[in-house]
mmCIF file of C-alpha atoms and ligand atoms in Angstrom:
data_model
loop_
_atom_site.group_PDB
_atom_site.id
_atom_site.type_symbol
_atom_site.label_atom_id
_atom_site.label_comp_id
_atom_site.label_asym_id
_atom_site.label_seq_id
_atom_site.Cartn_x
_atom_site.Cartn_y
_atom_site.Cartn_z
ATOM 1 C CA MET D 1 115.232 141.789 117.580
ATOM 2 C CA ARG D 2 114.774 141.498 113.791
ATOM 3 C CA ALA D 3 111.170 140.739 112.916
ATOM 4 C CA LEU D 4 109.586 139.856 109.592
ATOM 5 C CA VAL D 5 105.865 140.588 109.295
ATOM 6 C CA THR D 6 103.985 138.941 106.436
ATOM 7 C CA GLY D 7 100.882 140.959 105.593
ATOM 8 C CA GLY D 8 102.451 143.936 107.382
ATOM 9 C CA ALA D 9 100.701 146.484 105.167
ATOM 10 C CA GLY D 10 97.339 145.080 106.242
ATOM 11 C CA PHE D 11 94.925 146.166 108.940
ATOM 12 C CA ILE D 12 96.235 144.119 111.904
ATOM 13 C CA GLY D 13 99.812 143.886 110.581
ATOM 14 C CA SER D 14 100.216 147.666 110.429
ATOM 15 C CA HIS D 15 99.129 148.015 114.075
ATOM 16 C CA LEU D 16 101.536 145.251 115.098
ATOM 17 C CA ILE D 17 104.314 147.111 113.289
ATOM 18 C CA ASP D 18 103.514 150.317 115.207
ATOM 19 C CA ARG D 19 104.183 148.384 118.432
ATOM 20 C CA LEU D 20 107.302 146.587 117.158
ATOM 21 C CA VAL D 21 108.857 149.816 115.913
ATOM 22 C CA ALA D 22 107.971 151.615 119.167
ATOM 23 C CA ARG D 23 109.898 149.021 121.189
ATOM 24 C CA GLY D 24 112.913 149.262 118.890
ATOM 25 C CA ASP D 25 112.635 146.134 116.724
ATOM 26 C CA LYS D 26 114.031 146.223 113.191
ATOM 27 C CA VAL D 27 111.129 145.200 110.971
ATOM 28 C CA SER D 28 110.928 143.729 107.472
ATOM 29 C CA VAL D 29 107.565 143.495 105.763
ATOM 30 C CA VAL D 30 106.543 141.085 103.025
ATOM 31 C CA ASP D 31 103.264 142.066 101.428
ATOM 32 C CA ASN D 32 101.883 141.861 97.887
ATOM 33 C CA LEU D 33 99.436 144.712 98.598
ATOM 34 C CA SER D 34 96.480 142.589 97.453
ATOM 35 C CA SER D 35 94.433 143.944 100.365
ATOM 36 C CA GLY D 36 97.147 145.886 102.198
ATOM 37 C CA VAL D 37 97.594 149.656 102.065
ATOM 38 C CA ILE D 38 101.167 150.951 101.891
ATOM 39 C CA GLU D 39 100.163 154.294 103.475
ATOM 40 C CA PHE D 40 99.468 152.419 106.753
ATOM 41 C CA ILE D 41 103.225 151.880 107.215
ATOM 42 C CA GLN D 42 104.723 154.586 104.970
ATOM 43 C CA GLY D 43 105.866 156.673 107.958
ATOM 44 C CA HIS D 44 107.908 153.737 109.293
ATOM 45 C CA ILE D 45 109.379 153.053 105.848
ATOM 46 C CA ASP D 46 110.371 156.721 105.504
ATOM 47 C CA SER D 47 111.952 156.743 108.983
ATOM 48 C CA GLY D 48 114.038 153.665 108.110
ATOM 49 C CA ALA D 49 112.477 151.511 110.868
ATOM 50 C CA VAL D 50 110.739 149.259 108.338
ATOM 51 C CA THR D 51 112.087 147.652 105.161
ATOM 52 C CA PHE D 52 109.284 146.904 102.732
ATOM 53 C CA HIS D 53 109.358 144.038 100.229
ATOM 54 C CA ASN D 54 106.560 144.021 97.690
ATOM 55 C CA ALA D 55 106.593 140.247 97.296
ATOM 56 C CA ASP D 56 104.164 137.348 97.121
ATOM 57 C CA LEU D 57 104.336 134.460 99.597
ATOM 58 C CA LYS D 58 103.441 132.067 96.787
ATOM 59 C CA ASP D 59 106.985 132.593 95.451
ATOM 60 C CA LEU D 60 109.089 130.371 97.747
ATOM 61 C CA ASN D 61 112.405 131.145 96.051
ATOM 62 C CA GLY D 62 111.824 134.876 96.414
ATOM 63 C CA LEU D 63 111.033 134.426 100.103
ATOM 64 C CA ILE D 64 114.156 132.532 101.208
ATOM 65 C CA PRO D 65 116.652 135.456 101.020
ATOM 66 C CA LEU D 66 114.193 137.738 102.863
ATOM 67 C CA MET D 67 114.507 135.455 105.924
ATOM 68 C CA ASP D 68 118.230 136.141 106.261
ATOM 69 C CA GLY D 69 119.074 137.394 109.794
ATOM 70 C CA ILE D 70 115.430 137.291 110.985
ATOM 71 C CA ASP D 71 114.766 136.229 114.625
ATOM 72 C CA MET D 72 110.970 136.039 114.559
ATOM 73 C CA VAL D 73 108.314 135.813 111.838
ATOM 74 C CA TYR D 74 104.821 137.204 112.435
ATOM 75 C CA HIS D 75 102.758 135.473 109.740
ATOM 76 C CA LEU D 76 99.631 137.536 109.155
ATOM 77 C CA ALA D 77 99.229 137.488 105.367
ATOM 78 C CA ALA D 78 96.125 135.714 104.104
ATOM 79 C CA ASN D 79 93.013 136.275 102.047
ATOM 80 C CA PRO D 80 90.825 138.242 104.489
ATOM 81 C CA ASP D 81 87.509 137.626 102.689
ATOM 82 C CA ILE D 82 85.860 134.485 104.098
ATOM 83 C CA ARG D 83 82.906 134.797 101.701
ATOM 84 C CA LEU D 84 85.158 134.562 98.646
ATOM 85 C CA GLY D 85 85.437 130.816 99.234
ATOM 86 C CA THR D 86 81.763 130.420 98.297
ATOM 87 C CA LYS D 87 82.663 131.439 94.723
ATOM 88 C CA ILE D 88 86.382 130.740 94.225
ATOM 89 C CA THR D 89 87.540 127.519 95.810
ATOM 90 C CA ASP D 90 91.343 127.728 95.564
ATOM 91 C CA THR D 91 92.048 131.203 97.004
ATOM 92 C CA ASP D 92 92.372 130.038 100.622
ATOM 93 C CA LEU D 93 94.359 127.008 99.527
ATOM 94 C CA ASN D 94 96.902 129.226 97.738
ATOM 95 C CA GLU D 95 96.933 132.379 99.917
ATOM 96 C CA GLY D 96 96.541 130.398 103.164
ATOM 97 C CA THR D 97 97.776 126.809 103.112
ATOM 98 C CA ILE D 98 100.441 127.031 100.387
ATOM 99 C CA ALA D 99 101.591 130.487 101.519
ATOM 100 C CA THR D 100 102.019 129.184 105.086
ATOM 101 C CA TYR D 101 103.967 126.170 103.823
ATOM 102 C CA ASN D 102 106.256 128.551 101.904
ATOM 103 C CA VAL D 103 106.824 130.739 104.970
ATOM 104 C CA LEU D 104 107.746 127.685 107.062
ATOM 105 C CA GLU D 105 109.979 126.176 104.403
ATOM 106 C CA ALA D 106 111.786 129.479 103.818
ATOM 107 C CA MET D 107 112.287 129.752 107.595
ATOM 108 C CA ARG D 108 113.688 126.218 107.765
ATOM 109 C CA LEU D 109 116.096 126.818 104.889
ATOM 110 C CA ALA D 110 117.249 130.149 106.360
ATOM 111 C CA GLY D 111 117.444 128.870 109.960
ATOM 112 C CA VAL D 112 114.741 131.139 111.458
ATOM 113 C CA GLY D 113 113.466 129.608 114.720
ATOM 114 C CA LYS D 114 110.265 131.395 115.839
ATOM 115 C CA ILE D 115 106.863 132.080 114.293
ATOM 116 C CA ALA D 116 103.637 133.742 115.437
ATOM 117 C CA PHE D 117 100.584 132.848 113.324
ATOM 118 C CA ALA D 118 97.258 134.659 112.885
ATOM 119 C CA SER D 119 94.680 131.880 113.034
ATOM 120 C CA SER D 120 90.976 132.307 113.660
ATOM 121 C CA SER D 121 88.028 131.322 115.830
ATOM 122 C CA VAL D 122 86.489 129.760 112.706
ATOM 123 C CA VAL D 123 88.754 126.703 113.083
ATOM 124 C CA TYR D 124 86.378 125.529 115.851
ATOM 125 C CA GLY D 125 83.565 125.102 113.299
ATOM 126 C CA GLU D 126 79.893 125.132 114.187
ATOM 127 C CA GLY D 127 78.267 123.964 117.427
ATOM 128 C CA ALA D 128 81.324 124.391 119.655
ATOM 129 C CA PRO D 129 80.530 125.233 123.302
ATOM 130 C CA MET D 130 80.432 128.974 123.982
ATOM 131 C CA PRO D 131 82.734 130.438 125.157
ATOM 132 C CA THR D 132 85.040 128.045 123.284
ATOM 133 C CA PRO D 133 88.272 126.998 125.038
ATOM 134 C CA GLU D 134 91.504 126.296 123.157
ATOM 135 C CA ASP D 135 91.314 122.568 123.956
ATOM 136 C CA HIS D 136 87.903 122.097 122.303
ATOM 137 C CA GLY D 137 87.931 119.451 119.612
ATOM 138 C CA PRO D 138 87.620 117.996 117.126
ATOM 139 C CA CYS D 139 88.028 121.222 115.151
ATOM 140 C CA LEU D 140 85.996 120.890 111.955
ATOM 141 C CA PRO D 141 85.852 124.256 110.152
ATOM 142 C CA ILE D 142 82.909 124.847 107.775
ATOM 143 C CA SER D 143 84.507 127.483 105.501
ATOM 144 C CA LEU D 144 87.384 127.154 103.042
ATOM 145 C CA TYR D 145 89.099 130.002 104.890
ATOM 146 C CA GLY D 146 88.717 128.068 108.170
ATOM 147 C CA ALA D 147 90.161 124.970 106.535
ATOM 148 C CA SER D 148 93.223 126.956 105.427
ATOM 149 C CA LYS D 149 93.729 128.282 108.970
ATOM 150 C CA GLN D 150 93.493 124.784 110.404
ATOM 151 C CA ALA D 151 95.912 123.539 107.749
ATOM 152 C CA GLY D 152 98.291 126.355 108.694
ATOM 153 C CA GLU D 153 98.128 125.318 112.341
ATOM 154 C CA GLY D 154 98.807 121.704 111.358
ATOM 155 C CA LEU D 155 101.793 122.635 109.221
ATOM 156 C CA ILE D 156 103.202 124.756 112.037
ATOM 157 C CA GLY D 157 102.753 121.859 114.489
ATOM 158 C CA SER D 158 104.621 119.584 112.106
ATOM 159 C CA TRP D 159 107.499 122.067 111.723
ATOM 160 C CA VAL D 160 107.693 122.312 115.525
ATOM 161 C CA GLY D 161 107.734 118.521 115.918
ATOM 162 C CA THR D 162 110.051 117.790 113.016
ATOM 163 C CA PHE D 163 112.394 120.768 112.706
ATOM 164 C CA GLY D 164 112.430 122.233 116.229
ATOM 165 C CA LEU D 165 110.570 125.458 115.360
ATOM 166 C CA GLN D 166 108.975 127.397 118.275
ATOM 167 C CA ALA D 167 105.468 128.703 117.579
ATOM 168 C CA TRP D 168 102.714 130.956 118.892
ATOM 169 C CA ILE D 169 99.298 130.324 117.365
ATOM 170 C CA PHE D 170 96.619 132.955 117.955
ATOM 171 C CA ARG D 171 92.965 132.211 117.251
ATOM 172 C CA PHE D 172 91.435 135.648 116.751
ATOM 173 C CA ALA D 173 87.823 136.638 117.334
ATOM 174 C CA ASN D 174 86.578 139.413 114.993
ATOM 175 C CA ILE D 175 89.227 142.110 115.112
ATOM 176 C CA ILE D 176 88.023 145.652 114.492
ATOM 177 C CA GLY D 177 89.330 149.195 114.803
ATOM 178 C CA GLU D 178 91.183 152.014 113.084
ATOM 179 C CA ARG D 179 92.339 151.295 109.476
ATOM 180 C CA GLY D 180 89.814 148.465 109.123
ATOM 181 C CA THR D 181 89.383 147.588 105.455
ATOM 182 C CA HIS D 182 86.746 144.858 105.669
ATOM 183 C CA GLY D 183 84.107 143.350 107.939
ATOM 184 C CA VAL D 184 80.577 144.147 109.003
ATOM 185 C CA ILE D 185 81.098 147.715 110.300
ATOM 186 C CA PHE D 186 83.110 148.699 107.221
ATOM 187 C CA ASP D 187 80.373 147.218 104.978
ATOM 188 C CA PHE D 188 77.521 148.954 106.813
ATOM 189 C CA ILE D 189 79.211 152.376 106.635
ATOM 190 C CA HIS D 190 79.860 151.949 102.900
ATOM 191 C CA LYS D 191 76.271 150.870 102.284
ATOM 192 C CA LEU D 192 74.885 153.869 104.175
ATOM 193 C CA LYS D 193 77.283 156.195 102.384
ATOM 194 C CA ALA D 194 75.930 154.919 99.041
ATOM 195 C CA ASP D 195 72.273 155.037 100.187
ATOM 196 C CA PRO D 196 71.471 156.666 103.560
ATOM 197 C CA SER D 197 67.817 155.592 103.345
ATOM 198 C CA ARG D 198 68.310 151.831 103.700
ATOM 199 C CA LEU D 199 70.698 149.292 105.181
ATOM 200 C CA GLU D 200 70.831 145.750 103.873
ATOM 201 C CA VAL D 201 71.859 143.280 106.586
ATOM 202 C CA LEU D 202 72.989 139.786 105.584
ATOM 203 C CA GLY D 203 71.058 137.090 107.492
ATOM 204 C CA ASN D 204 68.433 137.774 110.177
ATOM 205 C CA GLY D 205 70.718 139.997 112.270
ATOM 206 C CA LEU D 206 70.681 137.595 115.202
ATOM 207 C CA GLN D 207 74.254 136.494 114.486
ATOM 208 C CA GLU D 208 76.267 137.182 117.597
ATOM 209 C CA LYS D 209 80.052 137.262 117.879
ATOM 210 C CA SER D 210 82.913 138.577 119.989
ATOM 211 C CA TYR D 211 84.687 141.693 118.773
ATOM 212 C CA MET D 212 88.185 142.683 119.874
ATOM 213 C CA GLU D 213 89.725 146.107 119.301
ATOM 214 C CA VAL D 214 92.868 145.871 117.176
ATOM 215 C CA GLY D 215 95.091 147.623 119.743
ATOM 216 C CA ASP D 216 94.016 145.041 122.328
ATOM 217 C CA CYS D 217 94.748 142.292 119.783
ATOM 218 C CA VAL D 218 98.327 143.322 118.982
ATOM 219 C CA ASP D 219 99.101 144.111 122.640
ATOM 220 C CA ALA D 220 97.835 140.621 123.539
ATOM 221 C CA ILE D 221 100.023 139.001 120.853
ATOM 222 C CA LEU D 222 103.163 140.651 122.227
ATOM 223 C CA HIS D 223 102.172 140.010 125.850
ATOM 224 C CA VAL D 224 101.662 136.289 125.222
ATOM 225 C CA ILE D 225 104.947 135.929 123.335
ATOM 226 C CA GLN D 226 106.797 137.717 126.117
ATOM 227 C CA ASN D 227 105.273 135.536 128.847
ATOM 228 C CA THR D 228 105.286 132.041 127.341
ATOM 229 C CA ASP D 229 108.033 129.729 126.181
ATOM 230 C CA ASP D 230 106.556 126.331 125.259
ATOM 231 C CA ASN D 231 107.323 124.743 121.916
ATOM 232 C CA ILE D 232 103.760 125.506 120.794
ATOM 233 C CA ASN D 233 101.801 128.236 122.548
ATOM 234 C CA LEU D 234 98.110 128.301 121.546
ATOM 235 C CA TYR D 235 95.925 131.239 122.627
ATOM 236 C CA ASN D 236 92.433 132.504 121.864
ATOM 237 C CA LEU D 237 92.354 136.287 121.498
ATOM 238 C CA GLY D 238 88.980 137.938 122.005
ATOM 239 C CA SER D 239 86.921 140.034 124.387
ATOM 240 C CA ASN D 240 84.693 139.158 127.322
ATOM 241 C CA ASP D 241 81.299 139.197 125.584
ATOM 242 C CA THR D 242 79.465 139.333 122.230
ATOM 243 C CA CYS D 243 77.560 141.866 120.131
ATOM 244 C CA SER D 244 74.700 141.013 117.747
ATOM 245 C CA VAL D 245 74.546 142.172 114.141
ATOM 246 C CA ARG D 246 71.244 143.949 114.937
ATOM 247 C CA ASN D 247 73.046 145.901 117.626
ATOM 248 C CA ILE D 248 75.888 146.760 115.242
ATOM 249 C CA ALA D 249 73.376 147.984 112.640
ATOM 250 C CA ALA D 250 71.710 150.212 115.276
ATOM 251 C CA ILE D 251 75.078 151.640 116.389
ATOM 252 C CA VAL D 252 76.214 152.360 112.812
ATOM 253 C CA ILE D 253 72.880 153.977 111.900
ATOM 254 C CA LYS D 254 73.025 156.200 114.994
ATOM 255 C CA GLU D 255 76.681 157.193 114.552
ATOM 256 C CA THR D 256 76.285 157.970 110.830
ATOM 257 C CA GLY D 257 73.210 160.086 111.587
ATOM 258 C CA CYS D 258 71.149 158.028 109.091
ATOM 259 C CA ASP D 259 68.321 157.778 111.634
ATOM 260 C CA GLY D 260 65.590 157.264 109.046
ATOM 261 C CA ALA D 261 67.325 154.302 107.369
ATOM 262 C CA SER D 262 65.196 151.177 107.067
ATOM 263 C CA ILE D 263 66.926 147.900 107.935
ATOM 264 C CA GLU D 264 66.356 145.148 105.387
ATOM 265 C CA TYR D 265 67.369 141.648 106.461
ATOM 266 C CA THR D 266 68.193 139.154 103.707
ATOM 267 C CA GLY D 267 67.010 136.361 106.059
ATOM 268 C CA GLY D 268 68.382 133.047 107.272
ATOM 269 C CA ASP D 269 70.463 132.465 110.381
ATOM 270 C CA ARG D 270 73.804 133.417 108.810
ATOM 271 C CA GLY D 271 75.347 135.938 106.430
ATOM 272 C CA TRP D 272 76.603 133.409 103.880
ATOM 273 C CA ALA D 273 77.287 129.693 103.485
ATOM 274 C CA GLY D 274 80.212 128.824 105.758
ATOM 275 C CA ASP D 275 79.530 131.697 108.182
ATOM 276 C CA ILE D 276 79.342 130.735 111.874
ATOM 277 C CA PRO D 277 76.325 132.589 113.299
ATOM 278 C CA LYS D 278 77.355 132.569 116.949
ATOM 279 C CA ALA D 279 80.911 132.619 118.269
ATOM 280 C CA MET D 280 82.608 133.549 121.484
ATOM 281 C CA LEU D 281 86.091 132.513 122.538
ATOM 282 C CA ALA D 282 87.117 131.638 126.087
ATOM 283 C CA ILE D 283 90.016 133.920 126.974
ATOM 284 C CA ASN D 284 90.911 132.440 130.382
ATOM 285 C CA ARG D 285 94.393 131.465 129.188
ATOM 286 C CA LEU D 286 95.090 135.019 128.076
ATOM 287 C CA LYS D 287 93.791 136.424 131.368
ATOM 288 C CA LYS D 288 95.877 133.955 133.380
ATOM 289 C CA LEU D 289 98.952 135.547 131.826
ATOM 290 C CA GLY D 290 97.865 138.838 133.395
ATOM 291 C CA PHE D 291 96.478 140.461 130.229
ATOM 292 C CA LYS D 292 93.489 142.783 130.553
ATOM 293 C CA VAL D 293 91.317 143.492 127.502
ATOM 294 C CA ASN D 294 90.452 147.202 127.373
ATOM 295 C CA TYR D 295 87.308 147.138 125.219
ATOM 296 C CA ASP D 296 84.265 144.894 125.489
ATOM 297 C CA SER D 297 82.560 143.977 122.193
ATOM 298 C CA GLU D 298 80.013 146.787 122.118
ATOM 299 C CA GLU D 299 82.564 149.440 123.115
ATOM 300 C CA ALA D 300 84.900 148.168 120.394
ATOM 301 C CA VAL D 301 82.050 148.344 117.848
ATOM 302 C CA ALA D 302 81.071 151.900 118.862
ATOM 303 C CA TYR D 303 84.692 153.107 118.854
ATOM 304 C CA THR D 304 85.415 151.447 115.498
ATOM 305 C CA THR D 305 82.266 152.903 113.966
ATOM 306 C CA ARG D 306 83.357 156.414 114.937
ATOM 307 C CA VAL D 307 86.904 156.082 113.576
ATOM 308 C CA LEU D 308 85.836 154.343 110.365
ATOM 309 C CA ILE D 309 83.171 156.973 109.682
ATOM 310 C CA LYS D 310 85.982 159.555 109.733
ATOM 311 C CA GLU D 311 88.175 157.381 107.490
ATOM 312 C CA ILE D 312 85.429 156.481 104.995
ATOM 313 C CA MET D 313 83.196 159.558 104.965
ATOM 314 C CA GLY D 314 85.968 162.101 105.640
HETATM 315 P P1 NAD M 1 94.331 142.308 105.766
HETATM 316 O O1 NAD M 1 93.723 141.896 104.474
HETATM 317 O O2 NAD M 1 94.246 143.753 106.131
HETATM 318 O O3 NAD M 1 95.846 141.845 105.841
HETATM 319 C C1 NAD M 1 96.365 140.770 105.090
HETATM 320 C C2 NAD M 1 97.601 141.262 104.385
HETATM 321 O O4 NAD M 1 98.216 140.173 103.708
HETATM 322 C C3 NAD M 1 97.318 142.324 103.340
HETATM 323 O O5 NAD M 1 98.193 143.417 103.529
HETATM 324 C C4 NAD M 1 97.589 141.616 102.011
HETATM 325 O O6 NAD M 1 98.018 142.514 100.997
HETATM 326 C C5 NAD M 1 98.633 140.603 102.427
HETATM 327 N N1 NAD M 1 98.686 139.395 101.579
HETATM 328 C C6 NAD M 1 97.650 138.576 101.252
HETATM 329 N N2 NAD M 1 98.075 137.559 100.478
HETATM 330 C C7 NAD M 1 99.425 137.728 100.329
HETATM 331 C C8 NAD M 1 100.430 136.997 99.636
HETATM 332 N N3 NAD M 1 100.154 135.894 98.909
HETATM 333 N N4 NAD M 1 101.708 137.457 99.686
HETATM 334 C C9 NAD M 1 102.019 138.584 100.393
HETATM 335 N N5 NAD M 1 101.092 139.309 101.063
HETATM 336 C C10 NAD M 1 99.817 138.886 101.031
HETATM 337 O O7 NAD M 1 93.637 141.407 106.895
HETATM 338 P P2 NAD M 1 93.718 141.514 108.487
HETATM 339 O O8 NAD M 1 92.330 141.682 108.972
HETATM 340 O O9 NAD M 1 94.760 142.469 108.907
HETATM 341 O O10 NAD M 1 94.139 140.028 108.851
HETATM 342 C C11 NAD M 1 95.469 139.683 109.225
HETATM 343 C C12 NAD M 1 95.485 138.199 109.561
HETATM 344 O O11 NAD M 1 94.625 137.935 110.669
HETATM 345 C C13 NAD M 1 95.002 137.288 108.428
HETATM 346 O O12 NAD M 1 95.768 136.105 108.437
HETATM 347 C C14 NAD M 1 93.585 136.982 108.820
HETATM 348 O O13 NAD M 1 93.143 135.753 108.273
HETATM 349 C C15 NAD M 1 93.718 136.896 110.323
HETATM 350 N N6 NAD M 1 92.449 137.109 111.017
HETATM 351 C C16 NAD M 1 91.826 138.315 110.950
HETATM 352 C C17 NAD M 1 90.629 138.504 111.620
HETATM 353 C C18 NAD M 1 89.908 139.834 111.570
HETATM 354 O O14 NAD M 1 88.833 139.943 112.173
HETATM 355 N N7 NAD M 1 90.424 140.864 110.911
HETATM 356 C C19 NAD M 1 90.051 137.458 112.348
HETATM 357 C C20 NAD M 1 90.703 136.226 112.379
HETATM 358 C C21 NAD M 1 91.922 136.068 111.736
#
């Protein structure tokens, strides 16, 4: 199998590549290293298992030849910073919607037939029933990032219906773990590293979401692809429960040993405009395929805190 991973130098992409290489796939990576870290996949590049292309998905013409001979595209590249949309309004349009169009168009022109897409729980918008099943609708995202994910799903659906593409769409919960380069745990550790006496928490800390360990996430992606064969296969990927931001703050303070740190809440029910304060995905479809999630949310948070402390604090 020849796979192309967009965003393969990123947090989730690099873990996916570990699995693909381990099972013997030949892997090409397209990444512009805007938030990716080449060291995450350098070992695979050095061993010859991965071919790396430092390229930008916004360049359609540059992308077409990279699709030559590819069986399956894993499209993970995107702007990872949801908050950015509160200040810059065209990032998600360009790095999400347009980039996804370019991936699909390059696939069509090169005759590549299968795509897996990293979408997000935020497509469900606010006020969805919890846990949220895949068939909940209408989906009305409230962030620009969420809009770009929904647009990506729509474009993929249209390529399936019009050009016979086969697709797997994964709506991720919050994915955390080793090599994490963003998100609440990463932020808290950096804040405590800079000032061990206080921890600023965005919102009132009562935000509550599902967290999935990244190894569980990439195993689930491959399990679903192996066990499904519809034209469009849509799956929520998450864990069985939620963890509050207050709880995360307590875990990070304990694990960093900053026991005397005061917690300062910025207030309000959410971290930023466009944030969804409470989210939990229904994962019945995933379970029905025989997949078992290893970590619950709190275990994933505690494990991630320990590994990121080592990575960030040394
Ligand atoms: P990440 O930032 O680590 O990975 C994204 C990668 O894409 C980076 O390596 C970056 O350099 C690359 N990239 C961005 N724009 C590009 C462009 N125009 N051309 C080429 N490369 C580009 O983020 P991640 O957490 O690994 O997320 C992977 C995917 O999963 C993203 O699509 C993200 O939206 C989605 N997702 C992540 C989470 C999460 O909790 N981490 C949750 C829901 C969805």
